[in-house]
Short mmCIF file of N, CA, C and O and ligand atoms in Angstrom, two decimals:
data_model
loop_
_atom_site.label_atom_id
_atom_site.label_comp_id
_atom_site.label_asym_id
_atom_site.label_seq_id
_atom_site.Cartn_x
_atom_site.Cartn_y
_atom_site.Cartn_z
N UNK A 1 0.85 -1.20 0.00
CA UNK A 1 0.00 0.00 0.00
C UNK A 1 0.88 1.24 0.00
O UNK A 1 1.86 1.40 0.73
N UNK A 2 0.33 2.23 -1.05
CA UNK A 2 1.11 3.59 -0.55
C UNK A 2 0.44 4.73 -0.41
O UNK A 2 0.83 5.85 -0.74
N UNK A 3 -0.80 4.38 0.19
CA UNK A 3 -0.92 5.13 0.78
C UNK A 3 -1.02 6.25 2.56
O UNK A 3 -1.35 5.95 3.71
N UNK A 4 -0.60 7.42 1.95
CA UNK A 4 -0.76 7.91 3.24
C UNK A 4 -1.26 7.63 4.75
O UNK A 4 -1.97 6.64 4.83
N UNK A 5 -1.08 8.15 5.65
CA UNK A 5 -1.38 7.69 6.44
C UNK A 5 -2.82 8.48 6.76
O UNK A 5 -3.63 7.78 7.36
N UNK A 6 -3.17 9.58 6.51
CA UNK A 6 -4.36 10.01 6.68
C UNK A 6 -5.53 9.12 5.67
O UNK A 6 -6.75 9.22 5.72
N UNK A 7 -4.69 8.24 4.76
CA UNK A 7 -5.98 7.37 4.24
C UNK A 7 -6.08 6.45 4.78
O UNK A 7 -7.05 5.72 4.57
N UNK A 8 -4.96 6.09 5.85
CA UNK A 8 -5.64 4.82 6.93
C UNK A 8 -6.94 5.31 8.02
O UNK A 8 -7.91 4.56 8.20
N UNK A 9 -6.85 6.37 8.56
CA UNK A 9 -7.05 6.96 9.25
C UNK A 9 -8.61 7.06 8.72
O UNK A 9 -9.59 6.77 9.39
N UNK A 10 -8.61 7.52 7.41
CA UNK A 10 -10.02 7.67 6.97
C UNK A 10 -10.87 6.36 6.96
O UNK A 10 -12.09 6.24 7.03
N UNK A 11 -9.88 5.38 6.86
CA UNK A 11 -10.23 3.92 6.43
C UNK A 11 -11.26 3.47 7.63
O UNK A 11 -12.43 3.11 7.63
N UNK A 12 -10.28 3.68 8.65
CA UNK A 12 -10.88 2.95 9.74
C UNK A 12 -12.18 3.61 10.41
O UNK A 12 -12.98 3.03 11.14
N UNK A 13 -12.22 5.34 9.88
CA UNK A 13 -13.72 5.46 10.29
C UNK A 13 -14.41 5.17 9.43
O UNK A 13 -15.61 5.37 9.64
N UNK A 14 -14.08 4.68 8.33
CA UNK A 14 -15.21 4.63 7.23
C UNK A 14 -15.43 3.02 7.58
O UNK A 14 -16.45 2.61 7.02
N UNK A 15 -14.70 1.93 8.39
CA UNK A 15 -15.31 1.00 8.72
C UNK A 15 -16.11 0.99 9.79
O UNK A 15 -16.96 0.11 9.95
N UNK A 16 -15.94 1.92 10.60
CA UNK A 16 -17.04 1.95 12.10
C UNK A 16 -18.32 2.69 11.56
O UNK A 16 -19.33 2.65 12.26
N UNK A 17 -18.36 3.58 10.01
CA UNK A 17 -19.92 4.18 9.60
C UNK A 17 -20.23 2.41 8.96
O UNK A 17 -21.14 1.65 9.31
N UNK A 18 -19.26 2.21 8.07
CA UNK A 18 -19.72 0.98 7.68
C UNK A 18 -19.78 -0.19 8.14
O UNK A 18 -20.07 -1.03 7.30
N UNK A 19 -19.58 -0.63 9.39
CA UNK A 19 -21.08 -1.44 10.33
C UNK A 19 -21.91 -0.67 10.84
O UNK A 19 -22.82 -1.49 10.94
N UNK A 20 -22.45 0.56 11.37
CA UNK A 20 -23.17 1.07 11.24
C UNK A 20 -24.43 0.93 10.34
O UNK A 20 -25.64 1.04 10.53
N UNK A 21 -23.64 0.66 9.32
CA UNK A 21 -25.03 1.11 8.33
C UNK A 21 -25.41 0.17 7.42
O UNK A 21 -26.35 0.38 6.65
N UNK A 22 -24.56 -1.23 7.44
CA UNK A 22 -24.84 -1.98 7.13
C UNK A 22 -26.31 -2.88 7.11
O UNK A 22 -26.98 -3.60 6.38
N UNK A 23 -26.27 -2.29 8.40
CA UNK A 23 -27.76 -2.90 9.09
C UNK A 23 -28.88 -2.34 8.14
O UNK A 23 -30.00 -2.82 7.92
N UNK A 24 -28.40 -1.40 7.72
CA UNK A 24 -30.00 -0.52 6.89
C UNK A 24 -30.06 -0.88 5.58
O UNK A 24 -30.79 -0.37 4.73
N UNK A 25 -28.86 -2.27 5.31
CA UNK A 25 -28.88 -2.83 3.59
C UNK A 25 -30.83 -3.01 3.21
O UNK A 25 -31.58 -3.28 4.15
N UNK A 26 -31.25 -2.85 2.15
CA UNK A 26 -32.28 -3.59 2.20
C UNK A 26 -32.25 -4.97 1.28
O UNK A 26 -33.05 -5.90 1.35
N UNK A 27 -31.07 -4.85 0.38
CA UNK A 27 -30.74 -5.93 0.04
C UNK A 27 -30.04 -6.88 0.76
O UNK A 27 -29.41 -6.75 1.81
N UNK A 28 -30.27 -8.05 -0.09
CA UNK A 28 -28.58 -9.02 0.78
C UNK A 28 -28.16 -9.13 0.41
O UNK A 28 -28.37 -9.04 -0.80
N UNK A 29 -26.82 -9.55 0.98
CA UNK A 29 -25.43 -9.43 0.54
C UNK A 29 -25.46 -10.59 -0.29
O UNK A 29 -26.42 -11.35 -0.33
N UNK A 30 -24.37 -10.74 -0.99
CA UNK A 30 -24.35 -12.17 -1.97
C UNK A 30 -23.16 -12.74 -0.68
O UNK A 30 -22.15 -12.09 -0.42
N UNK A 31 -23.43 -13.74 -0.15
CA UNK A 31 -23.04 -15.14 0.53
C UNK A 31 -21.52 -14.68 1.67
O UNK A 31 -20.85 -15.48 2.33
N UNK A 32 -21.37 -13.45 1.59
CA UNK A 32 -20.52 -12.62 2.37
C UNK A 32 -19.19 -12.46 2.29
O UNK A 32 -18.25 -12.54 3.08
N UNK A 33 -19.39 -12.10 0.64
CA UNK A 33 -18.73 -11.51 0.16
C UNK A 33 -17.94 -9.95 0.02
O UNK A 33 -16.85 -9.50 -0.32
N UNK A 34 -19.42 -9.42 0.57
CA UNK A 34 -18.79 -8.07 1.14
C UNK A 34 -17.99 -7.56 2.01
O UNK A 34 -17.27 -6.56 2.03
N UNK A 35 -18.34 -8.86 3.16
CA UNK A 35 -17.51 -8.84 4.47
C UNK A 35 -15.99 -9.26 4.11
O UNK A 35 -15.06 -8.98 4.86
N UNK A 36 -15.84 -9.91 2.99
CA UNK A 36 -14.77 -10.81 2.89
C UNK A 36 -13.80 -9.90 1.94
O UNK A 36 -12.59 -10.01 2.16
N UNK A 37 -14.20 -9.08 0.99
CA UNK A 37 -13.36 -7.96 0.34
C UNK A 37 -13.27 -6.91 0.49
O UNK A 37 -12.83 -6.07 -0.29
N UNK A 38 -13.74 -6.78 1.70
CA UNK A 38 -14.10 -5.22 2.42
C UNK A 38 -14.69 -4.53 1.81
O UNK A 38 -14.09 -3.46 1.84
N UNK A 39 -15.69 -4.44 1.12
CA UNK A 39 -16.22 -3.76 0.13
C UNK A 39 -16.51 -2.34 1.06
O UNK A 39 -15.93 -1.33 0.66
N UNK A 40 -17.27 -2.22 2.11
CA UNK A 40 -17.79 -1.49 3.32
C UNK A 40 -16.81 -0.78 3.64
O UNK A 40 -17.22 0.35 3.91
N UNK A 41 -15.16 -0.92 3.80
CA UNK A 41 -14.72 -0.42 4.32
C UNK A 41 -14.59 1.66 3.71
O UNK A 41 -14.46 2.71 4.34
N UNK A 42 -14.75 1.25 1.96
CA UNK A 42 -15.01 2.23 1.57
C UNK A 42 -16.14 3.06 1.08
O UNK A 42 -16.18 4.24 0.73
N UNK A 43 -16.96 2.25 1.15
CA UNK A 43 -18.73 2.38 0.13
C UNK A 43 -19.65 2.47 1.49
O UNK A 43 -19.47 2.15 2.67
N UNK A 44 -20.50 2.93 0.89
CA UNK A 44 -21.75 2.26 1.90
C UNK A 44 -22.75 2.62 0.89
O UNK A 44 -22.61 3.25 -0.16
N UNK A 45 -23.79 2.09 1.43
CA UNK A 45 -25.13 2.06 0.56
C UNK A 45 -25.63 3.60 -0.50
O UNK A 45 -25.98 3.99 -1.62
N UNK A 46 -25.39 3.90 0.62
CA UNK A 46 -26.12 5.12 -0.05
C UNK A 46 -25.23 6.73 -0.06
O UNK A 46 -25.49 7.62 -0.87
N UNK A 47 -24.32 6.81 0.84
CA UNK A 47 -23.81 8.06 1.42
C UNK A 47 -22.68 7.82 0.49
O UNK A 47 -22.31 6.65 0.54
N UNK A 48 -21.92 8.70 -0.50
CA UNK A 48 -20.44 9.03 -0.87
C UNK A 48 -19.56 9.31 0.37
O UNK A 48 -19.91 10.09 1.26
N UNK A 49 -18.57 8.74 0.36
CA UNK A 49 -17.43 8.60 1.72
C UNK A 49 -16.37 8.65 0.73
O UNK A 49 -16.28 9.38 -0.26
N UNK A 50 -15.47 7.62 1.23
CA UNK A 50 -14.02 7.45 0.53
C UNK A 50 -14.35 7.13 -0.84
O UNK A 50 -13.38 7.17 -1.61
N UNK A 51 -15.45 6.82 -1.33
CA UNK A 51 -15.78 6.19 -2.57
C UNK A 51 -17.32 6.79 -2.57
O UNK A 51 -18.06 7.32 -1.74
N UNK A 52 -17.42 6.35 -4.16
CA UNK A 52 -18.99 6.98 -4.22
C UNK A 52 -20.18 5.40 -3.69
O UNK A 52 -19.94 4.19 -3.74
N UNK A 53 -21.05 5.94 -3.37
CA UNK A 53 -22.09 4.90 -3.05
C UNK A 53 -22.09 3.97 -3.51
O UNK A 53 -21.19 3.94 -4.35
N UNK A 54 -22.72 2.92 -3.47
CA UNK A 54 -23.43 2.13 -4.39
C UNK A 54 -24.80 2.27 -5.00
O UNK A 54 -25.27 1.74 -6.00
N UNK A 55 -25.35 3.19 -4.07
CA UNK A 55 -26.74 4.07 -4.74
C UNK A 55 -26.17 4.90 -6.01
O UNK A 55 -26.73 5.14 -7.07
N UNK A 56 -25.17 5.20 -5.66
CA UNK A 56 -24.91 6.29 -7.18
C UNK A 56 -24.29 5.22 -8.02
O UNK A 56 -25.14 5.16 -8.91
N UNK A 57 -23.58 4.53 -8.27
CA UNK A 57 -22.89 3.57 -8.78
C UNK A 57 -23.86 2.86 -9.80
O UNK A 57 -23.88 2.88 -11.03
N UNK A 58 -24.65 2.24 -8.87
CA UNK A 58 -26.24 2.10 -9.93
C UNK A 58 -26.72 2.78 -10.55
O UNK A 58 -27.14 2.28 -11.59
N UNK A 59 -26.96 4.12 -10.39
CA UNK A 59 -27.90 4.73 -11.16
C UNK A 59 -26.87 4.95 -12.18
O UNK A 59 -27.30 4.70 -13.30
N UNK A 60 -25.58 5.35 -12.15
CA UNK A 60 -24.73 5.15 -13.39
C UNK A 60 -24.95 4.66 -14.27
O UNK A 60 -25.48 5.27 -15.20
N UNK A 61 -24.60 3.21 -14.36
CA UNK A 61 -24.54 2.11 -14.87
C UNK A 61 -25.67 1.30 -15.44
O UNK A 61 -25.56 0.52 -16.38
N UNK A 62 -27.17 1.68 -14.52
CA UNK A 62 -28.08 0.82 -14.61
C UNK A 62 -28.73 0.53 -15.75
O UNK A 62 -29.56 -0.35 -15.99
N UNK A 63 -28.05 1.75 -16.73
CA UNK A 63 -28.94 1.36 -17.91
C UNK A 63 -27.68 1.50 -19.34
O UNK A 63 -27.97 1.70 -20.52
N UNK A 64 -26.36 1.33 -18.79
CA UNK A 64 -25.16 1.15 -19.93
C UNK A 64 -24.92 0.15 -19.98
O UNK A 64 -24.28 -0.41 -19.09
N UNK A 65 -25.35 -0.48 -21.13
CA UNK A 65 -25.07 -1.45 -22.30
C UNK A 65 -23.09 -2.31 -21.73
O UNK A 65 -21.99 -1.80 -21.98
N UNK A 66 -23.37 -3.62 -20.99
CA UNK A 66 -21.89 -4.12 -20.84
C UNK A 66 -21.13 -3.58 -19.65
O UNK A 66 -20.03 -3.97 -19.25
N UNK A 67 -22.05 -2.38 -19.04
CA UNK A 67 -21.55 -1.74 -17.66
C UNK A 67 -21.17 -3.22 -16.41
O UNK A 67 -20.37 -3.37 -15.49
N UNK A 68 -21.81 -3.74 -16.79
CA UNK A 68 -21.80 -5.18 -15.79
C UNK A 68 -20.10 -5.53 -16.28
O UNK A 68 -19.23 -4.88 -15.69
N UNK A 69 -19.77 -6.29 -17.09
CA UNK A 69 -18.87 -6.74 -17.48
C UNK A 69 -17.67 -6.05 -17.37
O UNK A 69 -16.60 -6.61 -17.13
N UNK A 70 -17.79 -4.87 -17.53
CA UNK A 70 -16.91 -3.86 -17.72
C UNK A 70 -15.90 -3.55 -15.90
O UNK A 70 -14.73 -3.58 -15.52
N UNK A 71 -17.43 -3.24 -15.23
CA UNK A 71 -17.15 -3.57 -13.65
C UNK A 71 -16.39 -4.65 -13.12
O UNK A 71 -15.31 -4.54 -12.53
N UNK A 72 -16.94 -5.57 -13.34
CA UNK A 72 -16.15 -7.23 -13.20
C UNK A 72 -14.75 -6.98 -13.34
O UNK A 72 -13.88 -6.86 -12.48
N UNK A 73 -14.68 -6.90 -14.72
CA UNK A 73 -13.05 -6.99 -14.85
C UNK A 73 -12.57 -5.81 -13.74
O UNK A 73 -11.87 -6.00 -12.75
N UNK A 74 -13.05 -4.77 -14.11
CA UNK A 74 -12.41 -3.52 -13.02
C UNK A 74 -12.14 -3.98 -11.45
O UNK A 74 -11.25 -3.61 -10.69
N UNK A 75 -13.17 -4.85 -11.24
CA UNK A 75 -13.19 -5.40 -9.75
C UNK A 75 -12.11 -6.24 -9.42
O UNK A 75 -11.61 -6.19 -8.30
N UNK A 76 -11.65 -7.10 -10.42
CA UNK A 76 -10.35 -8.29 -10.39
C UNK A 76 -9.35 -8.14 -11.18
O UNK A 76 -8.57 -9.08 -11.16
N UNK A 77 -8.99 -6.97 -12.15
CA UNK A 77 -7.74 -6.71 -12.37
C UNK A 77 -7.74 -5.11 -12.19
O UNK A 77 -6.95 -4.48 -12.90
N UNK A 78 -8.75 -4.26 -11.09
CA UNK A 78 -8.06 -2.56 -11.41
C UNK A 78 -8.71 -2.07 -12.74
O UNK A 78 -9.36 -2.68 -13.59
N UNK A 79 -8.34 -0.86 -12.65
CA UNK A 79 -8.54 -0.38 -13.81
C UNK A 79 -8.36 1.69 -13.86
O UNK A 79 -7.52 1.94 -12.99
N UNK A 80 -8.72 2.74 -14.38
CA UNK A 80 -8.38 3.48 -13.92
C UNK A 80 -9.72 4.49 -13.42
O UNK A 80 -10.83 3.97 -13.53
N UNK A 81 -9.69 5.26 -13.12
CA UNK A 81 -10.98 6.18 -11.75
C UNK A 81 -11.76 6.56 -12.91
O UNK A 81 -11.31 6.86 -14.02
N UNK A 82 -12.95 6.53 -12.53
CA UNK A 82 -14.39 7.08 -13.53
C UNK A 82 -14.82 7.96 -12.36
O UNK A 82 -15.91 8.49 -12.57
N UNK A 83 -14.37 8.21 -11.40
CA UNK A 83 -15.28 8.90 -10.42
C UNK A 83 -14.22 10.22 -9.54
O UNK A 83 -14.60 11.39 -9.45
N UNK A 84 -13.63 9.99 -9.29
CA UNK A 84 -12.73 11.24 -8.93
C UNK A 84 -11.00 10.37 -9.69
O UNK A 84 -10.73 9.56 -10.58
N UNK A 85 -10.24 11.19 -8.63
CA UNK A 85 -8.49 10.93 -8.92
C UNK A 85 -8.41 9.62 -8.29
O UNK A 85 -7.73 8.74 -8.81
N UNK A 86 -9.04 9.42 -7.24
CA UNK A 86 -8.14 7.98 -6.86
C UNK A 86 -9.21 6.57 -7.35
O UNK A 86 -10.42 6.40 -7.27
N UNK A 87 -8.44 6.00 -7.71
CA UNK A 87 -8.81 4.52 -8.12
C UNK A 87 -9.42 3.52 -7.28
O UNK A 87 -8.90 3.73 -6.19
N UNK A 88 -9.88 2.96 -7.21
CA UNK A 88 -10.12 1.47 -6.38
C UNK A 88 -9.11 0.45 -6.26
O UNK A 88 -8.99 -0.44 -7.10
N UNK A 89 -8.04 0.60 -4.75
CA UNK A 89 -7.15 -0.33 -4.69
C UNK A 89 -7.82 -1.65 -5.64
O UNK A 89 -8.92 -1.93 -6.11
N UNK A 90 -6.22 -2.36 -5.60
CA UNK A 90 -6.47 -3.94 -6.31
C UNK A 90 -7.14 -4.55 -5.32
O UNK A 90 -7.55 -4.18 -4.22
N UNK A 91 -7.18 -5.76 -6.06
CA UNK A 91 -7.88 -6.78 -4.93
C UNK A 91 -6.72 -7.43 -3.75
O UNK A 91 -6.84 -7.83 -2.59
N UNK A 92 -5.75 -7.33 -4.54
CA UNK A 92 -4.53 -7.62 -3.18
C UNK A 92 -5.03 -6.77 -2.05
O UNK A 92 -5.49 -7.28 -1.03
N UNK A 93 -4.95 -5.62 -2.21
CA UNK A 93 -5.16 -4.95 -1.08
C UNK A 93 -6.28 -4.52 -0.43
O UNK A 93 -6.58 -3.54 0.26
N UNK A 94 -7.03 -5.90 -0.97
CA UNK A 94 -8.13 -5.73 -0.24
C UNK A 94 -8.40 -6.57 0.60
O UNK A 94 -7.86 -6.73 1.69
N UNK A 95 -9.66 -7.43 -0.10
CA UNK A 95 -9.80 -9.03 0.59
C UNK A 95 -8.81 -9.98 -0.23
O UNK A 95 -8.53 -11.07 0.25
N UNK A 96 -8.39 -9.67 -1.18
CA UNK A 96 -7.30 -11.06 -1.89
C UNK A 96 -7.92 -11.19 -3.60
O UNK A 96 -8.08 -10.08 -4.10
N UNK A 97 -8.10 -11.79 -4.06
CA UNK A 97 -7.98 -12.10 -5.52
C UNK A 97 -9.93 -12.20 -5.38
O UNK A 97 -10.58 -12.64 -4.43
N UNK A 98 -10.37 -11.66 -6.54
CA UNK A 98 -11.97 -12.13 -6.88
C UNK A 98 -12.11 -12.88 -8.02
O UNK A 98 -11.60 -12.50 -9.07
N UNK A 99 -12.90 -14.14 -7.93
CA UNK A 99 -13.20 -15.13 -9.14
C UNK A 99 -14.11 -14.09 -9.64
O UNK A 99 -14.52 -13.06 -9.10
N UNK A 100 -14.44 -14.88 -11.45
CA UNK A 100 -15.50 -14.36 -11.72
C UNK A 100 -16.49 -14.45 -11.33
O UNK A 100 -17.46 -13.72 -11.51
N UNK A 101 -16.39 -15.35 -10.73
CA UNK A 101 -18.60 -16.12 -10.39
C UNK A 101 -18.43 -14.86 -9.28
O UNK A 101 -19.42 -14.13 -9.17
N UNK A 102 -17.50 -14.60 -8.64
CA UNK A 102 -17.69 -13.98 -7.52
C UNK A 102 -17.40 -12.00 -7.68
O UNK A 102 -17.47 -11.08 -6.87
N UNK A 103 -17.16 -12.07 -8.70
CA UNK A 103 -16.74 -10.75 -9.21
C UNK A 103 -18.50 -10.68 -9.61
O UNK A 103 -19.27 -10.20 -8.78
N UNK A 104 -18.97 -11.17 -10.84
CA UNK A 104 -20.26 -10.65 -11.17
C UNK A 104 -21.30 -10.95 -9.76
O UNK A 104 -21.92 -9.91 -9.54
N UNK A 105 -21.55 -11.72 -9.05
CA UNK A 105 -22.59 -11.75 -8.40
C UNK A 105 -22.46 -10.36 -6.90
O UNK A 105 -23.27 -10.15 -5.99
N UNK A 106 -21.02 -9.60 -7.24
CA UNK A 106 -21.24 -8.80 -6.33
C UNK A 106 -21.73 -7.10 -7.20
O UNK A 106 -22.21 -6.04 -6.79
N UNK A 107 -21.28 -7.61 -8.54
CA UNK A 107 -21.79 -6.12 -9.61
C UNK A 107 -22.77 -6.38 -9.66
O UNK A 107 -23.50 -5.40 -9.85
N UNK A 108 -23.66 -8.03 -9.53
CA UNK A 108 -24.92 -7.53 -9.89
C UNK A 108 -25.91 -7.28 -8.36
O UNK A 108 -27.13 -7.13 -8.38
N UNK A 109 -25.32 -7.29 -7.47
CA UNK A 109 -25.80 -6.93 -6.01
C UNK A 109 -25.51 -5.44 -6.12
O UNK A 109 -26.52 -4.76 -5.93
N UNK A 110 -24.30 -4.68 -6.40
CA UNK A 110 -24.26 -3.16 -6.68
C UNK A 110 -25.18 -2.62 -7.25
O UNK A 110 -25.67 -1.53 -6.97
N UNK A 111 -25.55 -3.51 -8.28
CA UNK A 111 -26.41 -2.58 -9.47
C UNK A 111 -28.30 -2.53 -9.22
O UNK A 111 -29.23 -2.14 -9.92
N UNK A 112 -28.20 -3.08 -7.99
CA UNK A 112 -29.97 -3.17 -7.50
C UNK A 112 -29.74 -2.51 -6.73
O UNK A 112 -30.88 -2.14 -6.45
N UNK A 113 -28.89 -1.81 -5.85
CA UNK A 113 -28.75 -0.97 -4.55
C UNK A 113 -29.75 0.23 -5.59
O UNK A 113 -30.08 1.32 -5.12
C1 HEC B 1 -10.02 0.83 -0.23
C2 HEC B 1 -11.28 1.45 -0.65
C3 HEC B 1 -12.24 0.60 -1.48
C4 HEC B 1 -12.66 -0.70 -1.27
C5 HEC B 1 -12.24 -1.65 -0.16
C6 HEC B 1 -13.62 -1.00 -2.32
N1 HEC B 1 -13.77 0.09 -3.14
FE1 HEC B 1 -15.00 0.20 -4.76
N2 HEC B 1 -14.28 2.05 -5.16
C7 HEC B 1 -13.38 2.76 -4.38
C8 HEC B 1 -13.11 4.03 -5.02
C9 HEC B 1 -12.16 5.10 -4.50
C10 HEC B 1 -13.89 4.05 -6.20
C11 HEC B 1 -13.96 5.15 -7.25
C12 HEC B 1 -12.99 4.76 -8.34
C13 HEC B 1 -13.24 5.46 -9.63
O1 HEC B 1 -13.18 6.69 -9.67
O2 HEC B 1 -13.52 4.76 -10.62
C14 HEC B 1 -14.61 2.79 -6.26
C15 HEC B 1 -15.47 2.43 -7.30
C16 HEC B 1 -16.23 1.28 -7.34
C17 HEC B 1 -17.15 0.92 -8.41
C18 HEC B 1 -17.44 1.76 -9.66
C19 HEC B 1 -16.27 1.60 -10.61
C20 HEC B 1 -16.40 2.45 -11.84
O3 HEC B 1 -15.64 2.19 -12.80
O4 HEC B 1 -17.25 3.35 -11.91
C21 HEC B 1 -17.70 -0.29 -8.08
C22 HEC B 1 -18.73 -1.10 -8.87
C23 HEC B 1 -17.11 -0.69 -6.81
N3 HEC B 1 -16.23 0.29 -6.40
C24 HEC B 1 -17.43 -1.86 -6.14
C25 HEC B 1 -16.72 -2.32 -5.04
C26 HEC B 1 -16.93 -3.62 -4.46
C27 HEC B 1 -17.99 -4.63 -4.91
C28 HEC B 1 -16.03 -3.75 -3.45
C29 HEC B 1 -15.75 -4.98 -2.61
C30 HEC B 1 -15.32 -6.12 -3.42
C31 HEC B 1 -15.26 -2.49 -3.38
N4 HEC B 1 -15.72 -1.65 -4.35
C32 HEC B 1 -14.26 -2.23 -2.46
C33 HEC B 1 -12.81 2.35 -3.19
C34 HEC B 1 -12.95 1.08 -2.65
#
């Protein structure tokens, strides 16, 4: 990781909003997977934090042609920022490597938020 130390710092409150607010999913999670790649640590449902929502994320996407696919890969090899300057660490530095089965069934849990 290189980043700063004020982005740890942000990290770790953005994991105490995100159990917080987890509770108010109205969806479910796909098989806990979220818990397992930290997805939460930067997102939450609805509020922009370190990352933009997953409420906004959807409404993006929800109606671009291959947006699914496109995500996937972005989710398990990176890719570069559609949303501000900083990117979405890899999956190393997250929870670890994402399969596909497990890459799409969490874009298509994003994309109903
Ligand atoms: C360390 C912080 C962090 C973690 C953990 C994280 N994200 Fe992100 N995510 C971001 C940031 C920052 C962006 C905005 C990147 C950009 O501008 O494209 C983003 C963007 C996204 C996007 C939109 C990408 C695009 O091209 O528009 C999706 C979908 C997404 N994240 C899903 C997830 C999922 C699912 C997980 C858990 C597997 C996850 N994120 C974990 C920080 C994170």
């Amino acid at each position: 990781m290189n980043a700063p130390g004020s982005t740890f710092r942000n990290v770790s409150v953005a994991c105490l909003l995100a159990t917080a607010s987890a509770a108010a999913f109205g969806q479910a999670e796909p098989d806990g997977l979220v818990d397992q790649h930290h997805c939460m640590f930067c997102h939450t449902n609805d509020a922009p934090f370190l990352a933009p929502s997953f409420q906004q994320i959807a409404d993006r996407y929800r109606n671009v042609p291959n947006a699914s696919a496109m995500l996937e890969e972005k989710l398990r090899l990176g890719g570069k920022a559609h949303w501000g300057d900083m990117a979405m660490p890899l999956p190393a530095d997250r929870g670890g490597p994402i399969s596909p089965q497990d890459a799409h069934a969490l874009v298509q849990w994003v994309l109903i938020q």
